[in-house]
């Protein structure tokens, strides 16, 4: 175990992530198929905001200060309205503000009155029947939120594509978009499989995880760009190996960033469920917890491997990889495993000097002579 942590912190390319990219593709493909299948056949547990219906709210304590359980409320609902079931009965809030919310398909005015009377008689809530409120929820509001979210998603992908193409290159833009689509589909699939209720807060939370996934991917790509600068003129490592080295060099950073980002989300989930009850906080925390975890994995195991496969279609990089293999075949020292730094520095000294020179040239701005310096430059004539 200590050896694993040492390799993580050293970041010398010891984890061959890119070289084993086929297994990551297969794993991601299987998970995607399961998620897509669940979304097609099971669908989603849409909340009342999307389907429309009736929401009834009542105190969660009785007039005698005893707690009213959600199970009791469900039993009363079934007796008052035979043949109908509530979509959800949830306890929300704490202390004096604690309530029980009943979400059900649309009820008529008579059915609402019958239910409120039964709840008041059987549970005796604090404040009596007057403390039980009801409201009709239209499905159009949830649909409007979803429509705006979809448009936001479209514009997000357009903006991301333009940025990555201008700042990096089109292959990196494709790799990042593949990872982001992967995150969205799997997060939505998890909601479909487990049956979490989808609310407008869930849709909003889904948009927030896209930025996290993209951020981690851009960090890795920036290191890949640095490691592959001038690579076609060198024979120290191939593009795949340079990209794998970049992944290893940023791996510990990605893990630490993900853990630090997930801790407050877990805290939000605990507060939302354990203290404040089920509500908007829980919906936001659930989608962020799933999405951020999947986003961290995709930035490591999917985005860069896709980039490598796209780059290795270029004849220039194919030729450079062949030169690397030929140089290693002639080397008398230890062979270099794919993606792992060589310990035979003598055999690679020339390439290393070139890389250091190129890195220095890229980091130090070019200095131009000032006019004053030109005037002070000696002309070769002797002054008398």
JSON list of C-alpha atoms in Angstrom, two decimals, residues 35 38-52 85-90 103-105 142 146 187-203 278 282-283 286:
[
{"chain": "A", "resi": 35, "resn": "UNK", "atom": "CA", "xyz": [-27.88, 3.38, -17.62]},
{"chain": "A", "resi": 38, "resn": "UNK", "atom": "CA", "xyz": [-32.78, 1.80, -17.41]},
{"chain": "A", "resi": 39, "resn": "UNK", "atom": "CA", "xyz": [-33.73, 5.21, -18.78]},
{"chain": "A", "resi": 40, "resn": "UNK", "atom": "CA", "xyz": [-35.49, 3.61, -21.77]},
{"chain": "A", "resi": 41, "resn": "UNK", "atom": "CA", "xyz": [-37.35, 0.83, -19.95]},
{"chain": "A", "resi": 42, "resn": "UNK", "atom": "CA", "xyz": [-37.73, 2.18, -16.39]},
{"chain": "A", "resi": 43, "resn": "UNK", "atom": "CA", "xyz": [-37.87, 5.88, -17.08]},
{"chain": "A", "resi": 44, "resn": "UNK", "atom": "CA", "xyz": [-37.57, 8.40, -14.25]},
{"chain": "A", "resi": 45, "resn": "UNK", "atom": "CA", "xyz": [-39.39, 8.97, -11.01]},
{"chain": "A", "resi": 46, "resn": "UNK", "atom": "CA", "xyz": [-40.57, 12.45, -11.96]},
{"chain": "A", "resi": 47, "resn": "UNK", "atom": "CA", "xyz": [-41.59, 14.72, -9.13]},
{"chain": "A", "resi": 48, "resn": "UNK", "atom": "CA", "xyz": [-44.89, 16.49, -8.83]},
{"chain": "A", "resi": 49, "resn": "UNK", "atom": "CA", "xyz": [-43.43, 19.59, -10.47]},
{"chain": "A", "resi": 50, "resn": "UNK", "atom": "CA", "xyz": [-43.08, 17.69, -13.74]},
{"chain": "A", "resi": 51, "resn": "UNK", "atom": "CA", "xyz": [-46.24, 15.56, -13.66]},
{"chain": "A", "resi": 52, "resn": "UNK", "atom": "CA", "xyz": [-48.56, 17.93, -11.85]},
{"chain": "A", "resi": 85, "resn": "UNK", "atom": "CA", "xyz": [-51.87, 6.12, -3.39]},
{"chain": "A", "resi": 86, "resn": "UNK", "atom": "CA", "xyz": [-49.68, 9.14, -2.67]},
{"chain": "A", "resi": 87, "resn": "UNK", "atom": "CA", "xyz": [-46.58, 9.64, -4.80]},
{"chain": "A", "resi": 88, "resn": "UNK", "atom": "CA", "xyz": [-44.54, 10.54, -1.74]},
{"chain": "A", "resi": 89, "resn": "UNK", "atom": "CA", "xyz": [-45.03, 11.23, 1.96]},
{"chain": "A", "resi": 90, "resn": "UNK", "atom": "CA", "xyz": [-42.02, 13.04, 3.38]},
{"chain": "A", "resi": 103, "resn": "UNK", "atom": "CA", "xyz": [-47.54, 14.60, -2.88]},
{"chain": "A", "resi": 104, "resn": "UNK", "atom": "CA", "xyz": [-50.18, 12.82, -4.91]},
{"chain": "A", "resi": 105, "resn": "UNK", "atom": "CA", "xyz": [-51.78, 12.78, -8.36]},
{"chain": "A", "resi": 142, "resn": "UNK", "atom": "CA", "xyz": [-41.46, 21.86, -14.28]},
{"chain": "A", "resi": 146, "resn": "UNK", "atom": "CA", "xyz": [-36.53, 21.50, -18.03]},
{"chain": "A", "resi": 187, "resn": "UNK", "atom": "CA", "xyz": [-25.69, 10.48, -13.51]},
{"chain": "A", "resi": 188, "resn": "UNK", "atom": "CA", "xyz": [-29.15, 10.43, -15.10]},
{"chain": "A", "resi": 189, "resn": "UNK", "atom": "CA", "xyz": [-28.97, 6.63, -15.33]},
{"chain": "A", "resi": 190, "resn": "UNK", "atom": "CA", "xyz": [-28.21, 6.31, -11.63]},
{"chain": "A", "resi": 191, "resn": "UNK", "atom": "CA", "xyz": [-31.32, 8.35, -10.87]},
{"chain": "A", "resi": 192, "resn": "UNK", "atom": "CA", "xyz": [-33.34, 6.05, -13.12]},
{"chain": "A", "resi": 193, "resn": "UNK", "atom": "CA", "xyz": [-31.92, 2.84, -11.62]},
{"chain": "A", "resi": 194, "resn": "UNK", "atom": "CA", "xyz": [-32.25, 3.80, -7.96]},
{"chain": "A", "resi": 195, "resn": "UNK", "atom": "CA", "xyz": [-35.52, 5.65, -8.43]},
{"chain": "A", "resi": 196, "resn": "UNK", "atom": "CA", "xyz": [-34.51, 9.00, -6.93]},
{"chain": "A", "resi": 197, "resn": "UNK", "atom": "CA", "xyz": [-37.22, 11.60, -7.42]},
{"chain": "A", "resi": 198, "resn": "UNK", "atom": "CA", "xyz": [-36.36, 14.03, -10.20]},
{"chain": "A", "resi": 199, "resn": "UNK", "atom": "CA", "xyz": [-37.19, 17.62, -9.26]},
{"chain": "A", "resi": 200, "resn": "UNK", "atom": "CA", "xyz": [-36.26, 21.01, -10.75]},
{"chain": "A", "resi": 201, "resn": "UNK", "atom": "CA", "xyz": [-33.46, 21.12, -8.16]},
{"chain": "A", "resi": 202, "resn": "UNK", "atom": "CA", "xyz": [-32.12, 17.87, -9.64]},
{"chain": "A", "resi": 203, "resn": "UNK", "atom": "CA", "xyz": [-32.02, 19.41, -13.11]},
{"chain": "A", "resi": 278, "resn": "UNK", "atom": "CA", "xyz": [-36.02, 15.72, 2.58]},
{"chain": "A", "resi": 282, "resn": "UNK", "atom": "CA", "xyz": [-31.10, 16.68, -0.66]},
{"chain": "A", "resi": 283, "resn": "UNK", "atom": "CA", "xyz": [-31.98, 16.87, -4.36]},
{"chain": "A", "resi": 286, "resn": "UNK", "atom": "CA", "xyz": [-27.57, 13.72, -4.48]}
]
